[in-house]
Backbone as JSON, one array per atom type, in Angstrom:
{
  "sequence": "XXXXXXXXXXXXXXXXXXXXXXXXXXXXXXXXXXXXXXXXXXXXXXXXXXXXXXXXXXXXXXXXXXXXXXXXXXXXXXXXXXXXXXXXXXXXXXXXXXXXXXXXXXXXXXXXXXXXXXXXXXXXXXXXXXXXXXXXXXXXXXXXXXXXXXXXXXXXXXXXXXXX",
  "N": [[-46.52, 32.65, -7.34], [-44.8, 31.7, -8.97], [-43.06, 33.54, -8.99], [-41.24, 33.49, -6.85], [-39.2, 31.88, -7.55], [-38.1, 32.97, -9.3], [-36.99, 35.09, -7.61], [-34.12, 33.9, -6.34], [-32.85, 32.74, -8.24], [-32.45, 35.44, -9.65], [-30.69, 36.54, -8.17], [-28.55, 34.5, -8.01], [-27.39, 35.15, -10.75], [-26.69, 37.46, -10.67], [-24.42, 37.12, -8.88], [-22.75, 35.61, -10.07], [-22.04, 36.92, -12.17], [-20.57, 39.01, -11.16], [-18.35, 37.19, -10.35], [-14.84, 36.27, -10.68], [-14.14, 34.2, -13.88], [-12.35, 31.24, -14.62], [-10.05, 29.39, -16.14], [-9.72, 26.14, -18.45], [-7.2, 24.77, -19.55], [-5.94, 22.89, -22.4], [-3.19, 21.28, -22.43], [-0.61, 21.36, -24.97], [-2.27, 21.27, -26.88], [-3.92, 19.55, -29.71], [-1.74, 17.67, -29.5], [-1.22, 17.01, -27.37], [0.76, 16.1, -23.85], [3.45, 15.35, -24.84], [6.76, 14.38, -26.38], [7.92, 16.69, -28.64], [7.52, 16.33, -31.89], [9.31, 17.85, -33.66], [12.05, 19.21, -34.15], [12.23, 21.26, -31.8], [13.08, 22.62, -29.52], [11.74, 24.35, -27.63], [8.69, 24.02, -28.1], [6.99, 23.6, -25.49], [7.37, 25.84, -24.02], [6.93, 27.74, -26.0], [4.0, 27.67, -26.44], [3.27, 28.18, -23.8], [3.84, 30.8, -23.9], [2.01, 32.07, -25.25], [-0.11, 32.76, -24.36], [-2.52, 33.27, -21.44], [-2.05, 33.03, -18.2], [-3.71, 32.74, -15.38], [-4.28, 33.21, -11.2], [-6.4, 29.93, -10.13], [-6.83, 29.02, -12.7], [-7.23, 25.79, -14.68], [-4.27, 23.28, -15.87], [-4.54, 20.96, -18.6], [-2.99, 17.56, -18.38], [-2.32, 15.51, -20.92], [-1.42, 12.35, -21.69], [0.5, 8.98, -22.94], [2.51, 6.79, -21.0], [4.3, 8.24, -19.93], [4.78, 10.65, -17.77], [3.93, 14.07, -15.44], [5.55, 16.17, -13.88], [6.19, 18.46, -11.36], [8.76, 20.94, -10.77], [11.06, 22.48, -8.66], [13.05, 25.4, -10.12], [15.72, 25.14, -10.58], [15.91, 22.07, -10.92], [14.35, 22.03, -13.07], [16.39, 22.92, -14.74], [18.29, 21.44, -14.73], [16.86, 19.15, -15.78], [15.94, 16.88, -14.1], [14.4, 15.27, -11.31], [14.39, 14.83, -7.82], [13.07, 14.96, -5.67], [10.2, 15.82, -6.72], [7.84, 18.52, -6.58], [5.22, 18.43, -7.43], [3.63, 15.31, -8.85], [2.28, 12.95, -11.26], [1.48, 10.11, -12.71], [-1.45, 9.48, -14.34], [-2.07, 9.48, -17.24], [-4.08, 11.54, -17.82], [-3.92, 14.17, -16.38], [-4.82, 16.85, -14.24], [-4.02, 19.64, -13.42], [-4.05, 22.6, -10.8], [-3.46, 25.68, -11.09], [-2.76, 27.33, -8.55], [-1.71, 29.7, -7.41], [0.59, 33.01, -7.88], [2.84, 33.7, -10.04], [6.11, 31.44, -11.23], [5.69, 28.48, -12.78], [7.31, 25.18, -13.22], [7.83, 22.87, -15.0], [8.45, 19.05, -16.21], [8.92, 16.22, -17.75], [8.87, 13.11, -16.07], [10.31, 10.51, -17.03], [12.92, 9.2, -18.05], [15.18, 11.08, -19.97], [13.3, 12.06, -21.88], [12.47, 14.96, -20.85], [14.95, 15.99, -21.66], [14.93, 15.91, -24.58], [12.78, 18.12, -24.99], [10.41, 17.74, -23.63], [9.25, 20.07, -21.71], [8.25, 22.6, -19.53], [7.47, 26.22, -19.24], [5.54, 28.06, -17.1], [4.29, 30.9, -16.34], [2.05, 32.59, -14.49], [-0.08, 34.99, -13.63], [-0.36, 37.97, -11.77], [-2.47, 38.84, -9.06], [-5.12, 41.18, -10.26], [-4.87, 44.3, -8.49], [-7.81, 46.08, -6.79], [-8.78, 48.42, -7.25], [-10.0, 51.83, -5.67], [-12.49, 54.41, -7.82], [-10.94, 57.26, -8.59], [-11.29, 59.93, -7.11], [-12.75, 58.45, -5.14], [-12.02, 56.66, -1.84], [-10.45, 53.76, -0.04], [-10.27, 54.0, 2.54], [-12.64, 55.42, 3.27], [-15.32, 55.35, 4.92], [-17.84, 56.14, 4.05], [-18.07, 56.21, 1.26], [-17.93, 53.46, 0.9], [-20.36, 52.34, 2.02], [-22.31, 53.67, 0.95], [-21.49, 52.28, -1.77], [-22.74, 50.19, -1.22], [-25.17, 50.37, -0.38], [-26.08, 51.41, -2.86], [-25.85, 48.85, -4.72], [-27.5, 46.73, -3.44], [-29.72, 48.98, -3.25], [-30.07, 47.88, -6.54], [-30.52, 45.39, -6.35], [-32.84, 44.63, -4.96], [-34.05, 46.17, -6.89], [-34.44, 44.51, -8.98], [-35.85, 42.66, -7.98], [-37.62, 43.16, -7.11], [-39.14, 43.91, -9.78], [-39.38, 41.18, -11.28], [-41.13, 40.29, -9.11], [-43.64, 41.46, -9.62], [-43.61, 40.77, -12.24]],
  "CA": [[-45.72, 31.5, -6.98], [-44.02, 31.41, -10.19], [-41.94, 34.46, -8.62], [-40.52, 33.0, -5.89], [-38.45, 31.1, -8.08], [-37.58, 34.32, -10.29], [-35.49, 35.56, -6.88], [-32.62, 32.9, -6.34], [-32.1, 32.86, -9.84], [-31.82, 36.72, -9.8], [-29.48, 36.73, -7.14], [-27.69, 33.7, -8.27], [-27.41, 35.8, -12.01], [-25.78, 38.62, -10.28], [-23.05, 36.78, -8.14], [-21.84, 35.26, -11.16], [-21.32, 38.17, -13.27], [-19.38, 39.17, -10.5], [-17.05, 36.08, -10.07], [-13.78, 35.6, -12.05], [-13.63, 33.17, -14.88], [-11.67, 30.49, -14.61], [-9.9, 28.3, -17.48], [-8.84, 24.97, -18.26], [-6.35, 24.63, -21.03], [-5.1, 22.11, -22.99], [-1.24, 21.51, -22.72], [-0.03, 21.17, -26.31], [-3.29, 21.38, -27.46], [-4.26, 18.27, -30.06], [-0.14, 16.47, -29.22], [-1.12, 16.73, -25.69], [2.28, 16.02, -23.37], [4.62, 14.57, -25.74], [8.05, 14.77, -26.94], [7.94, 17.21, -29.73], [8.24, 15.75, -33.27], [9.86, 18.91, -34.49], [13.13, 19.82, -33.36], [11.32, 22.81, -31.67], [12.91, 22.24, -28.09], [11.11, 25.16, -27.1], [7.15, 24.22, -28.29], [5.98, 23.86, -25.0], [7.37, 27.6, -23.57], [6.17, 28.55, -27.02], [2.63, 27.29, -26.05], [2.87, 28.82, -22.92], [4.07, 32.16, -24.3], [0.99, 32.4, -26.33], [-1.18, 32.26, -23.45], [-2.45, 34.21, -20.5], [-2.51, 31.93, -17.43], [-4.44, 32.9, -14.2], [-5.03, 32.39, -10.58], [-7.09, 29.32, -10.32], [-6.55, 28.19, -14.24], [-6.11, 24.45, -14.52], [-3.82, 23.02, -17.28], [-4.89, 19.84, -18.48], [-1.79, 17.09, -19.28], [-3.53, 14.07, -21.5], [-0.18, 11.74, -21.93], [0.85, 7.6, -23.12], [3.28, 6.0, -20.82], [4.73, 8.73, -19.39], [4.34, 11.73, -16.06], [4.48, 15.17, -15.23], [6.13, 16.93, -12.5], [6.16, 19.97, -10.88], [9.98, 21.27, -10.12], [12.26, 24.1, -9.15], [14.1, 26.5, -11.45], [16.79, 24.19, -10.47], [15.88, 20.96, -11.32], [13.84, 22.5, -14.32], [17.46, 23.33, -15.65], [19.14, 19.85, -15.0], [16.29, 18.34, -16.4], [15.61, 15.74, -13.28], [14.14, 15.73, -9.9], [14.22, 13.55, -6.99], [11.42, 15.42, -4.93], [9.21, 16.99, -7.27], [6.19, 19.11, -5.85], [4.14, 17.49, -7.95], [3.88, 13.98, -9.87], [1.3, 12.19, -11.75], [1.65, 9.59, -14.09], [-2.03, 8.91, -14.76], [-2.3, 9.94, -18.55], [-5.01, 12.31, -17.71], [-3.49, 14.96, -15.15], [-5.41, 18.35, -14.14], [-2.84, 20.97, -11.94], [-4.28, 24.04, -10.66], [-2.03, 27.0, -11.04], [-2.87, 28.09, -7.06], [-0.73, 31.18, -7.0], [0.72, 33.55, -9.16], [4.4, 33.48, -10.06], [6.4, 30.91, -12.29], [5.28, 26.87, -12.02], [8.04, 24.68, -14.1], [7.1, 21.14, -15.53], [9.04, 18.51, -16.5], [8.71, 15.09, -17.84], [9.29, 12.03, -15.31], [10.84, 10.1, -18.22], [14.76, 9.49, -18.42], [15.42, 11.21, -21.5], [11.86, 13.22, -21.85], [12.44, 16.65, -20.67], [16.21, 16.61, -22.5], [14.14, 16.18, -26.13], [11.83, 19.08, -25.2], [9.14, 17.68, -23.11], [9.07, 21.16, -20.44], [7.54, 24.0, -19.97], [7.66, 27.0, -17.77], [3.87, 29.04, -16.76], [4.17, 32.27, -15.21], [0.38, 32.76, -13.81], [-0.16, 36.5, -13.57], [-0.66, 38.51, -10.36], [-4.17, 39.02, -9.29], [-5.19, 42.4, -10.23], [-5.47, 44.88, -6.99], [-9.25, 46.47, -7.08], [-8.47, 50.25, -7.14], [-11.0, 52.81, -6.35], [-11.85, 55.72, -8.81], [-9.93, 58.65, -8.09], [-12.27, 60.86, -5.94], [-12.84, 57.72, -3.71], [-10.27, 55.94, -1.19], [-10.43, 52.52, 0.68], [-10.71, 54.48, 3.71], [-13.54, 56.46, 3.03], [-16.73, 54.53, 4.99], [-19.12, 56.77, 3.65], [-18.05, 55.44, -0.04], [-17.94, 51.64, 1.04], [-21.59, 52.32, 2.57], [-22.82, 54.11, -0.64], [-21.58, 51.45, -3.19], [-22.95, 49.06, -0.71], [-26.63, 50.58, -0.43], [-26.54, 51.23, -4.19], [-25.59, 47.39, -4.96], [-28.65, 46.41, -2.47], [-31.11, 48.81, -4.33], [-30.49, 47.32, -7.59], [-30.68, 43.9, -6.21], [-34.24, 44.97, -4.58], [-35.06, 46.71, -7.73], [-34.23, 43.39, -9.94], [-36.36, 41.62, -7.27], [-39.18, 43.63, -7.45], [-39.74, 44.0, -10.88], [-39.54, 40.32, -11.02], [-41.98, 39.91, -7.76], [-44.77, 41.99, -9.89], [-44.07, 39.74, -13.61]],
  "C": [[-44.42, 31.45, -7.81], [-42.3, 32.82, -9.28], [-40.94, 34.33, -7.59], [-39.65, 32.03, -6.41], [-37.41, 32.11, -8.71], [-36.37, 34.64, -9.02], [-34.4, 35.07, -6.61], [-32.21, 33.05, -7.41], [-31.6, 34.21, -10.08], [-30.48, 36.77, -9.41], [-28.01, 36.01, -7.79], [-26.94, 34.49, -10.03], [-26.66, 36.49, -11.24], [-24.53, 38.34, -9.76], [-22.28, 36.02, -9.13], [-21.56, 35.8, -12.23], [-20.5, 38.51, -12.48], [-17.87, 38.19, -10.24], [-16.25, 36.08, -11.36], [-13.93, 34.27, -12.76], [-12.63, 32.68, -15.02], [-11.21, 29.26, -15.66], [-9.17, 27.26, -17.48], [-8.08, 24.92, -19.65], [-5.63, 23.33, -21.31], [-3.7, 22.09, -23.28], [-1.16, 20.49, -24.0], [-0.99, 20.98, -27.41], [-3.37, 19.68, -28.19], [-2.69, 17.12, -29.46], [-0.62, 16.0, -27.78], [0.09, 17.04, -25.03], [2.43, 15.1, -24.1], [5.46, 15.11, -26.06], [7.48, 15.57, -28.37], [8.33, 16.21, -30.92], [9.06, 16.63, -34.04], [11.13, 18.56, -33.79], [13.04, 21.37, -32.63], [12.0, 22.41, -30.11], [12.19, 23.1, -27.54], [9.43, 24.94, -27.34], [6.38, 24.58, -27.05], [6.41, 25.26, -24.0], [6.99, 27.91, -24.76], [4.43, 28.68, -26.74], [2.78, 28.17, -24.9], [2.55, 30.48, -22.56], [2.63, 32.57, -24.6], [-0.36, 32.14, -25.33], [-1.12, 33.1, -22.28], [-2.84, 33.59, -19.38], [-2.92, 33.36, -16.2], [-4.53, 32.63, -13.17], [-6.04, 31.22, -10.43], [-7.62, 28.48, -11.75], [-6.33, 26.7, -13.63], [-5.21, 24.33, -16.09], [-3.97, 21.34, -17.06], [-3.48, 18.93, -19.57], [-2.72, 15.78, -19.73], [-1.68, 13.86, -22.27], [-0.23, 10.0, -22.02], [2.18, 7.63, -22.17], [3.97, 7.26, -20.59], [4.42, 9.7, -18.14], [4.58, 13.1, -16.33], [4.75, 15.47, -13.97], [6.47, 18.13, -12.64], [7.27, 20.22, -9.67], [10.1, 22.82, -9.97], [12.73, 24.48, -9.99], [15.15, 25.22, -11.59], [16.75, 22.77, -10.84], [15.27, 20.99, -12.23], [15.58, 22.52, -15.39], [18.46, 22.33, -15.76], [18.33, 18.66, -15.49], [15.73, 16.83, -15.36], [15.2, 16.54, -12.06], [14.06, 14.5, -9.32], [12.93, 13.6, -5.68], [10.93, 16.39, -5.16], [8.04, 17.42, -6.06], [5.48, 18.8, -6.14], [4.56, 16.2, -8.73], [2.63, 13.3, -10.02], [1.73, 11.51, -13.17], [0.0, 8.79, -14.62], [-2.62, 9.33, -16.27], [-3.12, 10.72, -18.9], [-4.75, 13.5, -16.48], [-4.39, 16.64, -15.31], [-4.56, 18.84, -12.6], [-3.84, 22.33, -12.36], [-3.31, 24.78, -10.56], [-2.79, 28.16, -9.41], [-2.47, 29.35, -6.56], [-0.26, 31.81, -8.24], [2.28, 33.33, -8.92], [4.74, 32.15, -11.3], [6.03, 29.34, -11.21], [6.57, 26.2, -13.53], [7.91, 23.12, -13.84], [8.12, 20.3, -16.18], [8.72, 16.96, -16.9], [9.49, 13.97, -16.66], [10.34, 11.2, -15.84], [11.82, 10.12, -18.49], [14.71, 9.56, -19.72], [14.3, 12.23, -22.26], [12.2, 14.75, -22.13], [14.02, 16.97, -21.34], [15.37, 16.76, -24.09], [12.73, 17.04, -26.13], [10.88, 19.2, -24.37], [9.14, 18.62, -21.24], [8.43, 21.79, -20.31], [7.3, 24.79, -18.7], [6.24, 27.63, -17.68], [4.33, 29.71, -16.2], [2.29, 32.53, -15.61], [1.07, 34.32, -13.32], [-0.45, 36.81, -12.32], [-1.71, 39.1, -10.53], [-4.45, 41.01, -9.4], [-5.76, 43.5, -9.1], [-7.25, 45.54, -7.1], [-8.67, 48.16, -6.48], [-10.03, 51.29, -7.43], [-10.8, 54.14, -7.04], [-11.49, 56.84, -7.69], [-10.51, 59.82, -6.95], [-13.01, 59.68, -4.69], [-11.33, 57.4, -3.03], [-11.14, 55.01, -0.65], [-11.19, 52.91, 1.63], [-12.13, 54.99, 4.21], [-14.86, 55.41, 3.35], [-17.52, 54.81, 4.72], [-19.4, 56.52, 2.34], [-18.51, 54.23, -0.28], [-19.22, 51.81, 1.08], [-22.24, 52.35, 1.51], [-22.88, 52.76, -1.41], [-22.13, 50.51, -2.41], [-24.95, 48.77, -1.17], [-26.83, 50.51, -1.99], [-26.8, 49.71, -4.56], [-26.92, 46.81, -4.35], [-29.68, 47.22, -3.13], [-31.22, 48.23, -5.47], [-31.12, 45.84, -7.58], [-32.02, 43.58, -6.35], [-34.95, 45.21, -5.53], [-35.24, 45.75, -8.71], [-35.9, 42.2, -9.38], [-37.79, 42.14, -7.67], [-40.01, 43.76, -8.64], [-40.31, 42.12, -11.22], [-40.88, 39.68, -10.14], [-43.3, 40.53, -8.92], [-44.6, 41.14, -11.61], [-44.71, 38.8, -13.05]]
}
């Protein structure tokens, strides 16, 4: 009986070694979103530098009495927007980074994003899945293979399992 429990869990064990890991990060870590106290206009592209964002990453903004928004290059560089892509001013904001490429942030806040409060993310491009060198894409007799292999181990996980 007991084993019929053992197989979902197998299964479920295996499809999540396979799945990407996904992270949530703290923007500005303990400051949160806030105006820098330094004269650092750069902290939060420094923060971002120092970081390896992802498909499907969130970044988490934890903010007093102010917003973030999600602009163009262009209104990233005049410091205002009038129709951001994004906006939240509830002092607790979670953005998924949905795509790869650059996302640029800005404070809501007349006066905000001129004393620092920006920051640009470039989210990385998803890595292609390349087979080794003596396979190809094409090759259905490969796909089949790694398919059947993948399926006996599963079986053979199951079975050992089925007889504990």
């Amino acid at each position: 009986m007991a084993s019929y429990f053992l197989i979902p869990l197998t299964i479920l064990s295996l499809l999540s070694a396979i799945s990407v890991q996904c992270v949530e990060l703290e923007v500005g870590r303990d400051d949160g979103w806030a105006i820098p106290s330094t004269k650092n206009q750069q902290l939060y592209n420094d923060w971002a530098s120092s970081n390896r964002f992802k498909v499907n990453d969130t970044l988490r903004f934890r903010y007093q009495k102010d917003s973030v928004l999600e602009v163009t290059q262009e209104e990233y560089e005049k410091c205002r927007s009038s129709h951001p892509i994004f906006f939240s001013n509830n002092g607790n904001t979670l953005f998924t980074l949905d795509r790869s490429g650059l996302f640029y942030f800005i404070s809501g806040v007349s006066g905000h994003c001129e004393r620092g409060l920006k920051m640009i993310i470039k989210v990385l491009e998803l890595e292609p899945v390349t087979p080794p060198a003596n396979q190809s894409l094409s090759s259905p007799s490969s796909a089949s293979s790694n398919a059947l292999g993948f399926a006996a181990s599963v079986f053979m996980l199951v079975l050992v399992f089925t007889v504990l």
